[in-house]
Amino acid sequence: MILLVWAFTFFGSDIQKIDTVGLQEIEVISPAYERFGQGQKSIKWSQKDLEAYQSRSLADLLVDQSPVFIRSYGPGMLASPSFRGSSAGHTAVFWNGIPLNSPSLGQSDFSLLPVFAIDQASLQFGSSGALLGNEAIGGSVNLKSQAGFQEKSSLLLSQEFSSFGNYQTNVKGSISGKKLALQSKIYHQFAANKYPFRNLALPGTPIQEQDHAQVIQKGIVTDLNWRISDNKSLKTSIWLHQAEREIQPPMGSSTQDFQEDQALRWSMNYEVFKKKSTLAFQSGLVREELIFNGIENNTSQFILGGAWDYFPTEQLSFHSGARITLVKGDLSTYAATDERLEIFQSAKYSPTNRLSLSLNLRQLGYGDQLVPLIPGAGLDWTFLEQKNQSLELKISAGRGFKVPTLNDRFWSPGGNPELLPENSWNVESGLHWKKNSFSQSLTFYSMNVDNWIIWLPQGSFWSPQNIRKVRSDGVEYQGSMKFKTGAVDWISQWQYSLNRAVSLVGISQNDPSLGKQLPYTPRHQAGLSLQAQVQRFSIQAQTNYTGERKITADNPRTLSPFFLADLGISYTGFSISKIQIPLQVRIQNLLNTQYQVIYLRPMPGRSIHFTISFQL
Amino acid sequence: MKTKLLQLGQVFVSLLILFSCIGNDPERPLGEYDRGILIMNEGSFGSNDGEVYHLNPSTNELKPDIFEAANGRPFAGLLEDMVNEDDKMYLIANTGKVEIVNPGDFKSLGAVTSGLDQPRSLTVNSGKLFISDYGPYDANFKTPSSYIAVVRNTLGGTVSKKIAVSRKPEDLISFGKFILVAGSEEGKVEVIDAEKEELVKSIEVEGNPSQFFEIDGKIYLFSSKADEVVIYSFHLDNFTLATSNWYPIANATGKIALSNSNTLYILTSSGWPNYEDGIGVLPLFGTSLQPKWYEGSGFYGIGIDSSKEEIYVANANGFQGNGTITVLDKSRNTVRTFDVGRGPSGFMMK
């Protein structure tokens, strides 16, 4: 029943050397980025952590609970991540190990990734091209959906009603035996997004109702987990997603753009456990269709790879493998294909329980280009460990890279086939202190991104060039604490990040942006959450502060800082027969703050969300 | 940048006198922005951060974002053109609106905020606004439904009629109760009766007509072709072509400036793959044509301060941030440079 226990029984004590991670009631070999990512900051959310976000998008989760800045063009509109001042395309996004970023755009829209569709999420900060491959420059997002071996069946129906004519329906069913586990989720979101906002573009700045921001998203995710035999397992998942969006125009525009996104994602992982090693084979397919105002753009990626993990001693472990990616783009102005081959190797040495060192290497080729060898190395050292507290030092350095997107190379007119990959160097150091249920971490980082691609007007059209060089330095602090007062259990988390991301090389020697903070990159961000629970009743408060953002590279115009507060109350004590009926009321933007993340793109004010669930 | 931006000092005054469509409101005291140079910054696509800067050429004092400063709200649009007619300043945003302000202090007087798609320019005639508009894009990114929008109030309001014209109308100019429209994509000049709000005539021309200008009571049209530019004039009694002159200036962009000595300064760009920009000089009544009077890259707008005989060249700096203005003297020497707003594209010398 428990995979690792089963493997442990089969292989004896050697299996203990494999790093493992808890996942519901099953334990599996953890991903390579967790086992060989020594020295790098990471944040991880379990299935339980994600429960409060079941009707929200990945963008909402990261806004609330990470230092990643989300450039949101409105509720349900494009939401792209910025890790440590990097661009949206400098974030690698994976689902069950399959890259999700569009090969034509080079980024993902986080508003189209519902949290309900996934069971785990984690962030890796900094450049880790050696471990994660293409696009892991500022950081990476790893999502996982997986059926758990719970040896029971369950069914969940959840319905949320919200302000502004929005509602969401989620259905999740799972069945599980000893050898086979199946899970399926269906979701449907309708967001009229008819929220009031002050229209700054009109004389008198009247309050108006947003009338072109309707979003409909629906999808189905099915995960199959099959224990084929005592030492073989197969996991496969399929995710269909569709979104229809009226594109909310900026204030001052009356455009009526409409966008449809459809995605078919499939992943398969086949693992074979041997005495001192594991073999893993992976395949996946991502097909996306984007129709903007009737103009269709299609892309597909097929991935085939394998990896071998070897544990010769308790202190040593190795991970090596290769991956082939076939990319095809059939867009409105061009059609192109791309083949990528990469090989990777990682090694970890843990001379004591307190010290681990890792070295990672990756070599990637695409078309007739070869990306220079990508290295990465890190160290975790618990230099103080006492009965109730520990102090850990993390140090890492690594390179990242981004292959120019299909649009960068082939868009007509303007595509530039001569573009070089963007590349980065990242070093970081962190201290992690834990004392009982109180923990704090402080991370310093410095990153250089070179050959940064920007599109510039060239006569009557725009064309991309490797021009910009950017330096990003900063500090990230976070902490958490659990405590009890009387009958109340408290959980508190807080964070603060300081980032300085500036251009070192611009479009000319006199480029006024040189030395100035990158646009839409706040220097200061902070967050604080507090949860109190008494038996089956809980209340959660979440606050966020986002500092001022510059609109353009040379910084003459800024957007004001904003402070947001959310409040949630939930009760899980209702039930009818065997059906549990959890209830939740959530108030977002409690203070009704008027704010824009992106210039002239108004965000909604206070909204109330009521959720009722039926769980069997 | 449109003709209205090119009508300099005396030319502008002569327009006011000549064309009956110009209103005769009581004189008002001069405001801060009635003198000096207005710099039109188009803004960046998707950002709607167009704005107007004001330069006092005597002191070199530069005031940014004068619309926002006067009205406590951003312009919130891509600023396509500025037209000073009927003692009002019309700020045309190709994102779908026209803001109407007092020319002296830029305080808002009114607006046209609905019923427009991609407005390009404007003229006032018969107490109405006539606004050239590309119309909406179709699925092939074409604009087959271009029109002239009519607003029956010079202080804005609703669009009461749309007069269909050829694709991509640009500049407009009034003569009596008639309006000439530069139909840039199909090579036409269309004549509209402002009182009847009807298209009454269409004249075929070569190239891509983009700008009208006026000299000594005559209306001229600038049209560009790949290897040459064409200057037309019109018989204003029956709206037929009077003169047509071809000049060997290649790669003209359609952005021009007219000096008091009746010399046209024309922005050129070679486009892909070398992207060599330049300024060609065309004396309309002389012979010393200079197709490559000045060369550089990134040029996005041009203007002339005739009082100082200085040429203002706008560089958009790739729209990555604010643009730069380079001021040249008649000998092409750089007098000074300074930063302005995003995507500077034109000037109005007052």
Tab-separated table of N, CA and C in Angstrom, chain A residues 80-189:
chain	number	residue	atom	x	y	z
A	80	SER	N	1.220	36.855	-15.528
A	80	SER	CA	2.518	36.240	-15.786
A	80	SER	C	3.444	36.470	-14.598
A	81	PRO	N	4.304	35.503	-14.315
A	81	PRO	CA	5.133	35.587	-13.111
A	81	PRO	C	6.441	36.338	-13.341
A	82	SER	N	6.927	36.938	-12.301
A	82	SER	CA	8.254	37.542	-12.323
A	82	SER	C	8.996	37.106	-11.061
A	83	PHE	N	9.931	36.194	-11.225
A	83	PHE	CA	10.786	35.772	-10.123
A	83	PHE	C	11.983	36.711	-10.050
A	84	ARG	N	12.158	37.354	-8.947
A	84	ARG	CA	13.372	38.128	-8.697
A	84	ARG	C	13.697	39.096	-9.838
A	85	GLY	N	12.689	39.741	-10.372
A	85	GLY	CA	12.903	40.758	-11.398
A	85	GLY	C	13.039	40.225	-12.794
A	86	SER	N	12.976	38.918	-12.968
A	86	SER	CA	13.110	38.371	-14.313
A	86	SER	C	11.781	38.514	-15.052
A	87	SER	N	11.815	38.224	-16.349
A	87	SER	CA	10.597	38.374	-17.137
A	87	SER	C	9.742	37.117	-17.046
A	88	ALA	N	8.528	37.215	-17.605
A	88	ALA	CA	7.609	36.074	-17.552
A	88	ALA	C	8.204	34.856	-18.246
A	89	GLY	N	8.966	35.104	-19.287
A	89	GLY	CA	9.562	34.000	-20.029
A	89	GLY	C	10.760	33.384	-19.343
A	90	HIS	N	11.148	33.937	-18.215
A	90	HIS	CA	12.291	33.404	-17.477
A	90	HIS	C	11.854	32.493	-16.335
A	91	THR	N	10.645	31.993	-16.446
A	91	THR	CA	10.115	31.064	-15.453
A	91	THR	C	9.746	29.760	-16.147
A	92	ALA	N	10.380	28.683	-15.745
A	92	ALA	CA	10.015	27.371	-16.291
A	92	ALA	C	8.802	26.855	-15.519
A	93	VAL	N	7.865	26.271	-16.247
A	93	VAL	CA	6.653	25.740	-15.609
A	93	VAL	C	6.477	24.282	-16.037
A	94	PHE	N	6.336	23.411	-15.058
A	94	PHE	CA	6.187	21.988	-15.351
A	94	PHE	C	4.921	21.451	-14.694
A	95	TRP	N	4.319	20.487	-15.354
A	95	TRP	CA	3.217	19.716	-14.758
A	95	TRP	C	3.587	18.240	-14.897
A	96	ASN	N	3.713	17.580	-13.791
A	96	ASN	CA	4.170	16.188	-13.769
A	96	ASN	C	5.459	16.015	-14.575
A	97	GLY	N	6.322	17.030	-14.527
A	97	GLY	CA	7.605	16.976	-15.214
A	97	GLY	C	7.576	17.397	-16.667
A	98	ILE	N	6.401	17.726	-17.183
A	98	ILE	CA	6.259	18.123	-18.590
A	98	ILE	C	6.248	19.647	-18.667
A	99	PRO	N	7.098	20.253	-19.521
A	99	PRO	CA	7.093	21.722	-19.605
A	99	PRO	C	5.792	22.242	-20.200
A	100	LEU	N	5.253	23.273	-19.587
A	100	LEU	CA	3.962	23.825	-20.020
A	100	LEU	C	4.086	25.134	-20.785
A	101	ASN	N	5.214	25.808	-20.666
A	101	ASN	CA	5.312	27.108	-21.336
A	101	ASN	C	5.071	26.959	-22.832
A	102	SER	N	4.335	27.898	-23.381
A	102	SER	CA	4.060	27.867	-24.815
A	102	SER	C	5.369	27.996	-25.593
A	103	PRO	N	5.630	27.115	-26.544
A	103	PRO	CA	6.880	27.254	-27.310
A	103	PRO	C	6.877	28.472	-28.224
A	104	SER	N	5.704	29.009	-28.525
A	104	SER	CA	5.677	30.203	-29.375
A	104	SER	C	5.811	31.474	-28.544
A	105	LEU	N	5.184	31.519	-27.385
A	105	LEU	CA	5.237	32.714	-26.536
A	105	LEU	C	6.331	32.627	-25.485
A	106	GLY	N	6.719	31.408	-25.125
A	106	GLY	CA	7.785	31.236	-24.142
A	106	GLY	C	7.347	31.509	-22.720
A	107	GLN	N	6.063	31.489	-22.442
A	107	GLN	CA	5.593	31.728	-21.082
A	107	GLN	C	4.229	31.080	-20.890
A	108	SER	N	3.792	31.073	-19.639
A	108	SER	CA	2.482	30.529	-19.297
A	108	SER	C	1.624	31.624	-18.695
A	109	ASP	N	0.339	31.491	-18.904
A	109	ASP	CA	-0.612	32.406	-18.293
A	109	ASP	C	-1.119	31.736	-17.020
A	110	PHE	N	-0.724	32.251	-15.874
A	110	PHE	CA	-1.052	31.595	-14.611
A	110	PHE	C	-2.528	31.718	-14.236
A	111	SER	N	-3.257	32.594	-14.907
A	111	SER	CA	-4.693	32.661	-14.636
A	111	SER	C	-5.422	31.487	-15.280
A	112	LEU	N	-4.731	30.780	-16.187
A	112	LEU	CA	-5.330	29.619	-16.843
A	112	LEU	C	-4.877	28.313	-16.197
A	113	LEU	N	-4.303	28.398	-15.018
A	113	LEU	CA	-3.869	27.205	-14.293
A	113	LEU	C	-4.630	27.157	-12.962
A	114	PRO	N	-5.796	26.509	-12.949
A	114	PRO	CA	-6.589	26.465	-11.711
A	114	PRO	C	-5.910	25.589	-10.661
A	115	VAL	N	-5.893	26.064	-9.444
A	115	VAL	CA	-5.282	25.284	-8.357
A	115	VAL	C	-6.017	23.959	-8.170
A	116	PHE	N	-7.335	23.947	-8.440
A	116	PHE	CA	-8.121	22.722	-8.255
A	116	PHE	C	-7.575	21.557	-9.094
A	117	ALA	N	-6.941	21.901	-10.220
A	117	ALA	CA	-6.477	20.844	-11.125
A	117	ALA	C	-5.228	20.135	-10.621
A	118	ILE	N	-4.585	20.680	-9.623
A	118	ILE	CA	-3.307	20.108	-9.186
A	118	ILE	C	-3.403	19.650	-7.729
A	119	ASP	N	-2.457	18.803	-7.354
A	119	ASP	CA	-2.428	18.266	-5.989
A	119	ASP	C	-1.218	18.751	-5.205
A	120	GLN	N	-0.208	19.183	-5.894
A	120	GLN	CA	0.989	19.707	-5.230
A	120	GLN	C	1.566	20.823	-6.084
A	121	ALA	N	2.230	21.747	-5.449
A	121	ALA	CA	2.926	22.802	-6.194
A	121	ALA	C	4.191	23.169	-5.441
A	122	SER	N	5.206	23.522	-6.182
A	122	SER	CA	6.435	23.988	-5.535
A	122	SER	C	7.121	25.009	-6.425
A	123	LEU	N	7.873	25.872	-5.792
A	123	LEU	CA	8.659	26.884	-6.492
A	123	LEU	C	10.127	26.653	-6.214
A	124	GLN	N	10.934	26.745	-7.227
A	124	GLN	CA	12.386	26.747	-7.057
A	124	GLN	C	12.882	28.109	-7.521
A	125	PHE	N	13.634	28.753	-6.676
A	125	PHE	CA	14.077	30.116	-6.967
A	125	PHE	C	15.475	30.100	-7.573
A	126	GLY	N	15.710	31.055	-8.463
A	126	GLY	CA	17.033	31.226	-9.043
A	126	GLY	C	17.240	30.384	-10.284
A	127	SER	N	18.398	30.597	-10.912
A	127	SER	CA	18.718	29.896	-12.157
A	127	SER	C	19.105	28.460	-11.863
A	128	SER	N	18.392	27.548	-12.452
A	128	SER	CA	18.750	26.142	-12.298
A	128	SER	C	18.544	25.411	-13.609
A	129	GLY	N	19.220	25.920	-14.620
A	129	GLY	CA	19.140	25.310	-15.940
A	129	GLY	C	19.677	23.903	-15.950
A	130	ALA	N	20.687	23.639	-15.096
A	130	ALA	CA	21.279	22.308	-15.075
A	130	ALA	C	20.281	21.275	-14.550
A	131	LEU	N	19.498	21.648	-13.581
A	131	LEU	CA	18.550	20.703	-12.992
A	131	LEU	C	17.231	20.661	-13.751
A	132	LEU	N	16.777	21.823	-14.217
A	132	LEU	CA	15.424	21.901	-14.747
A	132	LEU	C	15.347	22.205	-16.231
A	133	GLY	N	16.447	22.686	-16.801
A	133	GLY	CA	16.477	22.895	-18.237
A	133	GLY	C	16.055	24.276	-18.667
A	134	ASN	N	15.496	24.319	-19.866
A	134	ASN	CA	15.160	25.575	-20.534
A	134	ASN	C	14.253	26.461	-19.687
A	135	GLU	N	14.535	27.735	-19.696
A	135	GLU	CA	13.695	28.801	-19.122
A	135	GLU	C	13.780	28.944	-17.608
A	136	ALA	N	14.525	28.075	-16.927
A	136	ALA	CA	14.655	28.216	-15.464
A	136	ALA	C	15.742	29.250	-15.169
A	137	ILE	N	15.423	30.519	-15.426
A	137	ILE	CA	16.374	31.617	-15.200
A	137	ILE	C	16.058	32.306	-13.871
A	138	GLY	N	14.860	32.852	-13.755
A	138	GLY	CA	14.482	33.493	-12.490
A	138	GLY	C	13.975	32.496	-11.467
A	139	GLY	N	13.392	31.422	-11.975
A	139	GLY	CA	12.857	30.404	-11.079
A	139	GLY	C	12.018	29.420	-11.864
A	140	SER	N	11.424	28.483	-11.169
A	140	SER	CA	10.583	27.503	-11.847
A	140	SER	C	9.411	27.122	-10.955
A	141	VAL	N	8.366	26.676	-11.621
A	141	VAL	CA	7.147	26.246	-10.935
A	141	VAL	C	6.900	24.790	-11.307
A	142	ASN	N	6.778	23.943	-10.313
A	142	ASN	CA	6.515	22.533	-10.561
A	142	ASN	C	5.159	22.159	-9.987
A	143	LEU	N	4.292	21.703	-10.857
A	143	LEU	CA	2.940	21.309	-10.468
A	143	LEU	C	2.806	19.798	-10.616
A	144	LYS	N	1.978	19.251	-9.773
A	144	LYS	CA	1.810	17.798	-9.849
A	144	LYS	C	0.349	17.457	-9.584
A	145	SER	N	-0.173	16.558	-10.396
A	145	SER	CA	-1.470	15.955	-10.095
A	145	SER	C	-1.248	14.455	-10.059
A	146	GLN	N	-1.817	13.828	-9.079
A	146	GLN	CA	-1.518	12.408	-8.905
A	146	GLN	C	-2.590	11.743	-8.052
A	147	ALA	N	-3.042	10.586	-8.484
A	147	ALA	CA	-4.005	9.808	-7.691
A	147	ALA	C	-3.256	9.111	-6.564
A	148	GLY	N	-3.818	9.202	-5.365
A	148	GLY	CA	-3.159	8.585	-4.210
A	148	GLY	C	-3.769	7.243	-3.873
A	149	PHE	N	-2.941	6.360	-3.289
A	149	PHE	CA	-3.427	5.035	-2.868
A	149	PHE	C	-4.052	5.161	-1.480
A	150	GLN	N	-5.327	5.457	-1.458
A	150	GLN	CA	-6.008	5.648	-0.172
A	150	GLN	C	-6.924	4.485	0.173
A	151	GLU	N	-7.043	3.528	-0.745
A	151	GLU	CA	-7.876	2.337	-0.548
A	151	GLU	C	-9.308	2.673	-0.167
A	152	LYS	N	-9.810	3.715	-0.765
A	152	LYS	CA	-11.223	4.051	-0.566
A	152	LYS	C	-11.661	4.950	-1.716
A	153	SER	N	-12.944	5.135	-1.783
A	153	SER	CA	-13.485	6.013	-2.805
A	153	SER	C	-13.939	7.317	-2.159
A	154	SER	N	-13.897	8.357	-2.919
A	154	SER	CA	-14.364	9.635	-2.378
A	154	SER	C	-14.981	10.465	-3.489
A	155	LEU	N	-15.853	11.346	-3.092
A	155	LEU	CA	-16.512	12.222	-4.062
A	155	LEU	C	-16.691	13.591	-3.419
A	156	LEU	N	-16.368	14.590	-4.171
A	156	LEU	CA	-16.480	15.956	-3.666
A	156	LEU	C	-17.200	16.808	-4.701
A	157	LEU	N	-18.202	17.534	-4.244
A	157	LEU	CA	-18.858	18.530	-5.094
A	157	LEU	C	-18.765	19.855	-4.372
A	158	SER	N	-18.233	20.824	-5.050
A	158	SER	CA	-18.031	22.122	-4.415
A	158	SER	C	-18.605	23.210	-5.310
A	159	GLN	N	-19.337	24.120	-4.718
A	159	GLN	CA	-19.953	25.203	-5.492
A	159	GLN	C	-19.644	26.532	-4.816
A	160	GLU	N	-19.104	27.433	-5.593
A	160	GLU	CA	-18.809	28.767	-5.047
A	160	GLU	C	-19.647	29.811	-5.772
A	161	PHE	N	-20.237	30.722	-5.001
A	161	PHE	CA	-20.981	31.860	-5.534
A	161	PHE	C	-20.245	33.124	-5.097
A	162	SER	N	-20.057	34.026	-6.033
A	162	SER	CA	-19.225	35.194	-5.720
A	162	SER	C	-19.872	36.475	-6.214
A	163	SER	N	-19.309	37.559	-5.759
A	163	SER	CA	-19.735	38.879	-6.243
A	163	SER	C	-19.438	39.001	-7.734
A	164	PHE	N	-20.012	40.000	-8.328
A	164	PHE	CA	-19.765	40.390	-9.728
A	164	PHE	C	-20.272	39.344	-10.728
A	165	GLY	N	-21.205	38.491	-10.294
A	165	GLY	CA	-21.767	37.495	-11.203
A	165	GLY	C	-20.840	36.326	-11.469
A	166	ASN	N	-20.002	35.979	-10.512
A	166	ASN	CA	-19.042	34.898	-10.719
A	166	ASN	C	-19.456	33.661	-9.930
A	167	TYR	N	-19.198	32.506	-10.496
A	167	TYR	CA	-19.381	31.269	-9.738
A	167	TYR	C	-18.451	30.187	-10.275
A	168	GLN	N	-18.242	29.199	-9.475
A	168	GLN	CA	-17.353	28.106	-9.878
A	168	GLN	C	-17.883	26.796	-9.320
A	169	THR	N	-17.824	25.756	-10.154
A	169	THR	CA	-18.243	24.421	-9.756
A	169	THR	C	-17.066	23.466	-9.902
A	170	ASN	N	-16.790	22.725	-8.850
A	170	ASN	CA	-15.712	21.728	-8.892
A	170	ASN	C	-16.273	20.373	-8.483
A	171	VAL	N	-15.884	19.354	-9.216
A	171	VAL	CA	-16.263	17.984	-8.865
A	171	VAL	C	-15.004	17.134	-8.898
A	172	LYS	N	-14.836	16.354	-7.848
A	172	LYS	CA	-13.655	15.496	-7.786
A	172	LYS	C	-14.086	14.121	-7.290
A	173	GLY	N	-13.669	13.092	-8.003
A	173	GLY	CA	-13.964	11.732	-7.583
A	173	GLY	C	-12.709	10.893	-7.636
A	174	SER	N	-12.586	9.979	-6.708
A	174	SER	CA	-11.409	9.110	-6.730
A	174	SER	C	-11.779	7.732	-6.216
A	175	ILE	N	-11.161	6.733	-6.800
A	175	ILE	CA	-11.275	5.370	-6.307
A	175	ILE	C	-9.876	4.808	-6.225
A	176	SER	N	-9.670	3.957	-5.266
A	176	SER	CA	-8.318	3.447	-5.069
A	176	SER	C	-8.358	2.056	-4.476
A	177	GLY	N	-7.553	1.187	-5.042
A	177	GLY	CA	-7.347	-0.134	-4.456
A	177	GLY	C	-5.892	-0.257	-4.063
A	178	LYS	N	-5.417	-1.491	-3.958
A	178	LYS	CA	-4.024	-1.665	-3.580
A	178	LYS	C	-3.088	-1.464	-4.764
A	179	LYS	N	-3.589	-1.719	-5.953
A	179	LYS	CA	-2.703	-1.635	-7.110
A	179	LYS	C	-3.071	-0.498	-8.065
A	180	LEU	N	-4.270	-0.040	-7.947
A	180	LEU	CA	-4.724	0.944	-8.918
A	180	LEU	C	-5.426	2.099	-8.205
A	181	ALA	N	-5.074	3.286	-8.602
A	181	ALA	CA	-5.736	4.467	-8.051
A	181	ALA	C	-6.126	5.371	-9.208
A	182	LEU	N	-7.341	5.869	-9.154
A	182	LEU	CA	-7.839	6.715	-10.233
A	182	LEU	C	-8.495	7.941	-9.626
A	183	GLN	N	-8.200	9.068	-10.211
A	183	GLN	CA	-8.754	10.326	-9.707
A	183	GLN	C	-9.175	11.180	-10.880
A	184	SER	N	-10.303	11.801	-10.777
A	184	SER	CA	-10.749	12.668	-11.859
A	184	SER	C	-11.344	13.950	-11.282
A	185	LYS	N	-11.045	15.031	-11.918
A	185	LYS	CA	-11.553	16.335	-11.465
A	185	LYS	C	-12.173	17.052	-12.662
A	186	ILE	N	-13.294	17.656	-12.407
A	186	ILE	CA	-13.953	18.466	-13.435
A	186	ILE	C	-14.220	19.845	-12.822
A	187	TYR	N	-13.916	20.876	-13.563
A	187	TYR	CA	-14.152	22.223	-13.036
A	187	TYR	C	-14.784	23.106	-14.100
A	188	HIS	N	-15.564	24.042	-13.629
A	188	HIS	CA	-16.214	25.010	-14.520
A	188	HIS	C	-16.287	26.339	-13.793
A	189	GLN	N	-15.709	27.329	-14.411
A	189	GLN	CA	-15.726	28.666	-13.811
A	189	GLN	C	-16.411	29.627	-14.753
